[in-house]
Amino acid sequence: MFKWVKNNAGFSLLEATLAVVIISTGMLAGLSVLQSNVVASVSMERNTIATQLANEKMEVILADNKYRGYDYATNTVNYPAEELAGSFNGFTREVEIVEVNTDDLTTPAVGSGLNKVVVTVSWADNEDSQVQISTLIANADY
């Protein structure tokens, strides 16, 4: 009634299933790498934006020091904390200015004539992230 074919050319169901499993595993691994690269790219973009925002504020402070004077540039009232909007929604920018000891540049010391300026830009990702840049401003009168 049935005549068995002696030529076994072609794929069996087991071979076809195994090939599908292997190809699917490879595709899932590839998609996982692609997804992690996209997440890293977004994180790097935000980090770059935050760095540029910090540099922008630092340039404003340095220009104020040059054109408005040391007393204006080292007064934190002139640089309040900012919640940025528009294209930079979700970013906050803060300025900290502290007169520091000339020996170690970190210990607060009134009357030293040297101020440490720290600009911090923060944003919320999966975790809180921030970028900080700092510089020193000296009083030319000292």
C-alpha atoms as an extended CHARMM CRD file, in Angstrom:
* protein
*
       142  EXT
         1         1  MET       CA              0.0000000000        0.0000000000        0.0000000000  PROA      1               0.0000000000
         2         2  PHE       CA              2.7070000000        2.5610000000        0.9550000000  PROA      2               0.0000000000
         3         3  LYS       CA              5.8880000000        2.6790000000       -0.9370000000  PROA      3               0.0000000000
         4         4  TRP       CA              8.7380000000        4.0930000000        1.1640000000  PROA      4               0.0000000000
         5         5  VAL       CA             11.0500000000        6.4090000000       -0.6500000000  PROA      5               0.0000000000
         6         6  LYS       CA             14.6140000000        5.2650000000       -0.3270000000  PROA      6               0.0000000000
         7         7  ASN       CA             16.0240000000        8.6770000000       -1.2680000000  PROA      7               0.0000000000
         8         8  ASN       CA             16.1060000000       10.7220000000        1.9380000000  PROA      8               0.0000000000
         9         9  ALA       CA             16.9460000000       14.0310000000        0.2690000000  PROA      9               0.0000000000
        10        10  GLY       CA             15.5200000000       17.1740000000        1.9150000000  PROA      10              0.0000000000
        11        11  PHE       CA             14.9050000000       18.2560000000        5.5030000000  PROA      11              0.0000000000
        12        12  SER       CA             13.1220000000       16.2930000000        8.1360000000  PROA      12              0.0000000000
        13        13  LEU       CA             10.7890000000       18.0420000000       10.5510000000  PROA      13              0.0000000000
        14        14  LEU       CA             13.3870000000       17.7220000000       13.3100000000  PROA      14              0.0000000000
        15        15  GLU       CA             16.0960000000       19.4140000000       11.2460000000  PROA      15              0.0000000000
        16        16  ALA       CA             13.7490000000       22.2360000000       10.2190000000  PROA      16              0.0000000000
        17        17  THR       CA             12.6950000000       22.8270000000       13.8420000000  PROA      17              0.0000000000
        18        18  LEU       CA             16.3130000000       22.8610000000       14.9870000000  PROA      18              0.0000000000
        19        19  ALA       CA             17.2220000000       25.3880000000       12.2740000000  PROA      19              0.0000000000
        20        20  VAL       CA             14.3460000000       27.6720000000       13.3340000000  PROA      20              0.0000000000
        21        21  VAL       CA             15.4520000000       27.4970000000       16.9980000000  PROA      21              0.0000000000
        22        22  ILE       CA             19.0710000000       28.3500000000       16.1340000000  PROA      22              0.0000000000
        23        23  ILE       CA             18.1010000000       31.2540000000       13.8550000000  PROA      23              0.0000000000
        24        24  SER       CA             15.6180000000       32.5950000000       16.4380000000  PROA      24              0.0000000000
        25        25  THR       CA             18.2350000000       32.5030000000       19.1910000000  PROA      25              0.0000000000
        26        26  GLY       CA             20.6850000000       34.4140000000       17.0060000000  PROA      26              0.0000000000
        27        27  MET       CA             18.0650000000       37.0150000000       16.1120000000  PROA      27              0.0000000000
        28        28  LEU       CA             17.0890000000       37.5320000000       19.7670000000  PROA      28              0.0000000000
        29        29  ALA       CA             20.7310000000       38.0390000000       20.7360000000  PROA      29              0.0000000000
        30        30  GLY       CA             21.1610000000       40.5450000000       17.9040000000  PROA      30              0.0000000000
        31        31  LEU       CA             18.0330000000       42.4690000000       18.8930000000  PROA      31              0.0000000000
        32        32  SER       CA             19.1760000000       42.5660000000       22.5140000000  PROA      32              0.0000000000
        33        33  VAL       CA             22.4970000000       44.1330000000       21.4820000000  PROA      33              0.0000000000
        34        34  LEU       CA             20.6650000000       46.6310000000       19.2730000000  PROA      34              0.0000000000
        35        35  GLN       CA             18.3200000000       47.6200000000       22.1140000000  PROA      35              0.0000000000
        36        36  SER       CA             21.1890000000       48.1770000000       24.5630000000  PROA      36              0.0000000000
        37        37  ASN       CA             22.9950000000       50.3160000000       21.9550000000  PROA      37              0.0000000000
        38        38  VAL       CA             19.9050000000       52.5090000000       21.5430000000  PROA      38              0.0000000000
        39        39  VAL       CA             19.6590000000       53.0010000000       25.3220000000  PROA      39              0.0000000000
        40        40  ALA       CA             23.3720000000       53.8590000000       25.5330000000  PROA      40              0.0000000000
        41        41  SER       CA             23.0040000000       56.3040000000       22.6480000000  PROA      41              0.0000000000
        42        42  VAL       CA             20.1600000000       58.1640000000       24.3770000000  PROA      42              0.0000000000
        43        43  SER       CA             22.1720000000       58.2880000000       27.6130000000  PROA      43              0.0000000000
        44        44  MET       CA             25.2270000000       59.6830000000       25.8000000000  PROA      44              0.0000000000
        45        45  GLU       CA             23.0690000000       62.2880000000       24.0750000000  PROA      45              0.0000000000
        46        46  ARG       CA             21.6850000000       63.5190000000       27.4040000000  PROA      46              0.0000000000
        47        47  ASN       CA             25.1640000000       63.5670000000       28.9030000000  PROA      47              0.0000000000
        48        48  THR       CA             26.4210000000       65.6560000000       25.9670000000  PROA      48              0.0000000000
        49        49  ILE       CA             23.5030000000       68.0980000000       26.2720000000  PROA      49              0.0000000000
        50        50  ALA       CA             24.1170000000       68.4380000000       30.0220000000  PROA      50              0.0000000000
        51        51  THR       CA             27.8160000000       69.0990000000       29.4470000000  PROA      51              0.0000000000
        52        52  GLN       CA             27.0160000000       71.8090000000       26.9090000000  PROA      52              0.0000000000
        53        53  LEU       CA             24.4890000000       73.4180000000       29.2640000000  PROA      53              0.0000000000
        54        54  ALA       CA             27.0780000000       73.4420000000       32.0570000000  PROA      54              0.0000000000
        55        55  ASN       CA             29.7030000000       74.9430000000       29.7420000000  PROA      55              0.0000000000
        56        56  GLU       CA             27.2320000000       77.5950000000       28.6110000000  PROA      56              0.0000000000
        57        57  LYS       CA             26.5790000000       78.7580000000       32.1850000000  PROA      57              0.0000000000
        58        58  MET       CA             30.2910000000       78.6840000000       33.0250000000  PROA      58              0.0000000000
        59        59  GLU       CA             31.0160000000       80.9020000000       30.0070000000  PROA      59              0.0000000000
        60        60  VAL       CA             28.3620000000       83.3680000000       31.2170000000  PROA      60              0.0000000000
        61        61  ILE       CA             29.9990000000       83.5020000000       34.6560000000  PROA      61              0.0000000000
        62        62  LEU       CA             33.4830000000       83.9910000000       33.1960000000  PROA      62              0.0000000000
        63        63  ALA       CA             32.1900000000       86.7380000000       30.8910000000  PROA      63              0.0000000000
        64        64  ASP       CA             30.4870000000       88.4070000000       33.8610000000  PROA      64              0.0000000000
        65        65  ASN       CA             33.7970000000       88.2890000000       35.7330000000  PROA      65              0.0000000000
        66        66  LYS       CA             35.5440000000       90.0020000000       32.8450000000  PROA      66              0.0000000000
        67        67  TYR       CA             32.9180000000       92.6070000000       31.9770000000  PROA      67              0.0000000000
        68        68  ARG       CA             30.8970000000       93.1400000000       35.1830000000  PROA      68              0.0000000000
        69        69  GLY       CA             33.6080000000       92.4930000000       37.7090000000  PROA      69              0.0000000000
        70        70  TYR       CA             34.6430000000       90.0110000000       40.3590000000  PROA      70              0.0000000000
        71        71  ASP       CA             32.0080000000       91.0360000000       42.9040000000  PROA      71              0.0000000000
        72        72  TYR       CA             29.1570000000       90.4690000000       40.4440000000  PROA      72              0.0000000000
        73        73  ALA       CA             30.5200000000       87.1680000000       39.1110000000  PROA      73              0.0000000000
        74        74  THR       CA             31.0370000000       85.6930000000       42.5690000000  PROA      74              0.0000000000
        75        75  ASN       CA             27.5900000000       86.5850000000       43.9170000000  PROA      75              0.0000000000
        76        76  THR       CA             25.3830000000       83.4730000000       43.7710000000  PROA      76              0.0000000000
        77        77  VAL       CA             22.2420000000       85.6390000000       43.7950000000  PROA      77              0.0000000000
        78        78  ASN       CA             23.0360000000       86.4470000000       40.1570000000  PROA      78              0.0000000000
        79        79  TYR       CA             22.8960000000       82.7500000000       39.2030000000  PROA      79              0.0000000000
        80        80  PRO       CA             19.7580000000       81.1340000000       40.6580000000  PROA      80              0.0000000000
        81        81  ALA       CA             18.9280000000       77.4740000000       40.1170000000  PROA      81              0.0000000000
        82        82  GLU       CA             17.1130000000       76.9040000000       36.8290000000  PROA      82              0.0000000000
        83        83  GLU       CA             14.5130000000       74.3850000000       35.6870000000  PROA      83              0.0000000000
        84        84  LEU       CA             15.1620000000       74.4130000000       31.9510000000  PROA      84              0.0000000000
        85        85  ALA       CA             12.2640000000       74.2190000000       29.4870000000  PROA      85              0.0000000000
        86        86  GLY       CA             11.6680000000       73.7390000000       25.7920000000  PROA      86              0.0000000000
        87        87  SER       CA             14.2450000000       71.5040000000       24.1380000000  PROA      87              0.0000000000
        88        88  PHE       CA             15.9670000000       71.0990000000       27.5020000000  PROA      88              0.0000000000
        89        89  ASN       CA             12.8890000000       70.0810000000       29.4860000000  PROA      89              0.0000000000
        90        90  GLY       CA             13.8530000000       67.8420000000       32.3970000000  PROA      90              0.0000000000
        91        91  PHE       CA             17.2850000000       69.4110000000       32.9270000000  PROA      91              0.0000000000
        92        92  THR       CA             18.0990000000       71.5480000000       35.9690000000  PROA      92              0.0000000000
        93        93  ARG       CA             21.1400000000       73.7860000000       36.3380000000  PROA      93              0.0000000000
        94        94  GLU       CA             22.6660000000       75.0190000000       39.6070000000  PROA      94              0.0000000000
        95        95  VAL       CA             25.6620000000       77.2240000000       40.3620000000  PROA      95              0.0000000000
        96        96  GLU       CA             27.6790000000       77.0360000000       43.5770000000  PROA      96              0.0000000000
        97        97  ILE       CA             30.3250000000       79.6600000000       44.2980000000  PROA      97              0.0000000000
        98        98  VAL       CA             32.5230000000       79.2820000000       47.3740000000  PROA      98              0.0000000000
        99        99  GLU       CA             35.5650000000       81.3050000000       48.3900000000  PROA      99              0.0000000000
       100       100  VAL       CA             38.2850000000       78.7160000000       49.0410000000  PROA      100             0.0000000000
       101       101  ASN       CA             41.6500000000       78.4050000000       50.7280000000  PROA      101             0.0000000000
       102       102  THR       CA             44.5390000000       79.0180000000       48.3040000000  PROA      102             0.0000000000
       103       103  ASP       CA             46.4830000000       76.0440000000       49.6900000000  PROA      103             0.0000000000
       104       104  ASP       CA             44.0500000000       73.1980000000       48.9710000000  PROA      104             0.0000000000
       105       105  LEU       CA             41.4010000000       74.9070000000       46.7760000000  PROA      105             0.0000000000
       106       106  THR       CA             38.5670000000       73.0770000000       48.5520000000  PROA      106             0.0000000000
       107       107  THR       CA             38.3420000000       74.3420000000       52.1350000000  PROA      107             0.0000000000
       108       108  PRO       CA             36.0900000000       77.4030000000       52.4460000000  PROA      108             0.0000000000
       109       109  ALA       CA             38.0810000000       80.4830000000       53.4610000000  PROA      109             0.0000000000
       110       110  VAL       CA             36.6210000000       83.9880000000       53.5920000000  PROA      110             0.0000000000
       111       111  GLY       CA             38.9330000000       86.7150000000       52.3250000000  PROA      111             0.0000000000
       112       112  SER       CA             41.2250000000       84.5290000000       50.2100000000  PROA      112             0.0000000000
       113       113  GLY       CA             40.2600000000       86.2510000000       46.9600000000  PROA      113             0.0000000000
       114       114  LEU       CA             39.8520000000       82.9060000000       45.2030000000  PROA      114             0.0000000000
       115       115  ASN       CA             36.4310000000       81.4570000000       44.4070000000  PROA      115             0.0000000000
       116       116  LYS       CA             35.6310000000       77.9540000000       43.2500000000  PROA      116             0.0000000000
       117       117  VAL       CA             32.7140000000       77.9370000000       40.8180000000  PROA      117             0.0000000000
       118       118  VAL       CA             30.8570000000       74.6490000000       40.3090000000  PROA      118             0.0000000000
       119       119  VAL       CA             28.0990000000       74.3330000000       37.7120000000  PROA      119             0.0000000000
       120       120  THR       CA             25.9140000000       71.2280000000       38.0480000000  PROA      120             0.0000000000
       121       121  VAL       CA             23.4030000000       70.0970000000       35.4370000000  PROA      121             0.0000000000
       122       122  SER       CA             21.0520000000       67.2750000000       36.4880000000  PROA      122             0.0000000000
       123       123  TRP       CA             18.4220000000       65.2430000000       34.7060000000  PROA      123             0.0000000000
       124       124  ALA       CA             16.2710000000       62.2400000000       35.5400000000  PROA      124             0.0000000000
       125       125  ASP       CA             16.9290000000       59.0220000000       33.6610000000  PROA      125             0.0000000000
       126       126  ASN       CA             16.3470000000       55.5660000000       35.0480000000  PROA      126             0.0000000000
       127       127  GLU       CA             18.5420000000       56.9430000000       37.8200000000  PROA      127             0.0000000000
       128       128  ASP       CA             19.4150000000       60.5060000000       38.7100000000  PROA      128             0.0000000000
       129       129  SER       CA             22.2670000000       61.7070000000       36.5320000000  PROA      129             0.0000000000
       130       130  GLN       CA             24.3750000000       64.8300000000       36.6360000000  PROA      130             0.0000000000
       131       131  VAL       CA             27.3610000000       66.5780000000       35.0910000000  PROA      131             0.0000000000
       132       132  GLN       CA             29.6000000000       68.9480000000       37.0550000000  PROA      132             0.0000000000
       133       133  ILE       CA             32.2670000000       71.3280000000       35.8270000000  PROA      133             0.0000000000
       134       134  SER       CA             34.3260000000       73.6730000000       37.9590000000  PROA      134             0.0000000000
       135       135  THR       CA             36.8340000000       76.4850000000       37.6860000000  PROA      135             0.0000000000
       136       136  LEU       CA             38.5090000000       79.0700000000       39.8730000000  PROA      136             0.0000000000
       137       137  ILE       CA             37.9860000000       82.8270000000       39.7110000000  PROA      137             0.0000000000
       138       138  ALA       CA             40.6000000000       85.0490000000       41.3330000000  PROA      138             0.0000000000
       139       139  ASN       CA             40.1010000000       88.5880000000       42.5420000000  PROA      139             0.0000000000
       140       140  ALA       CA             42.5950000000       90.7270000000       40.6160000000  PROA      140             0.0000000000
       141       141  ASP       CA             42.7490000000       93.1660000000       43.5440000000  PROA      141             0.0000000000
       142       142  TYR       CA             44.4540000000       90.5930000000       45.8240000000  PROA      142             0.0000000000
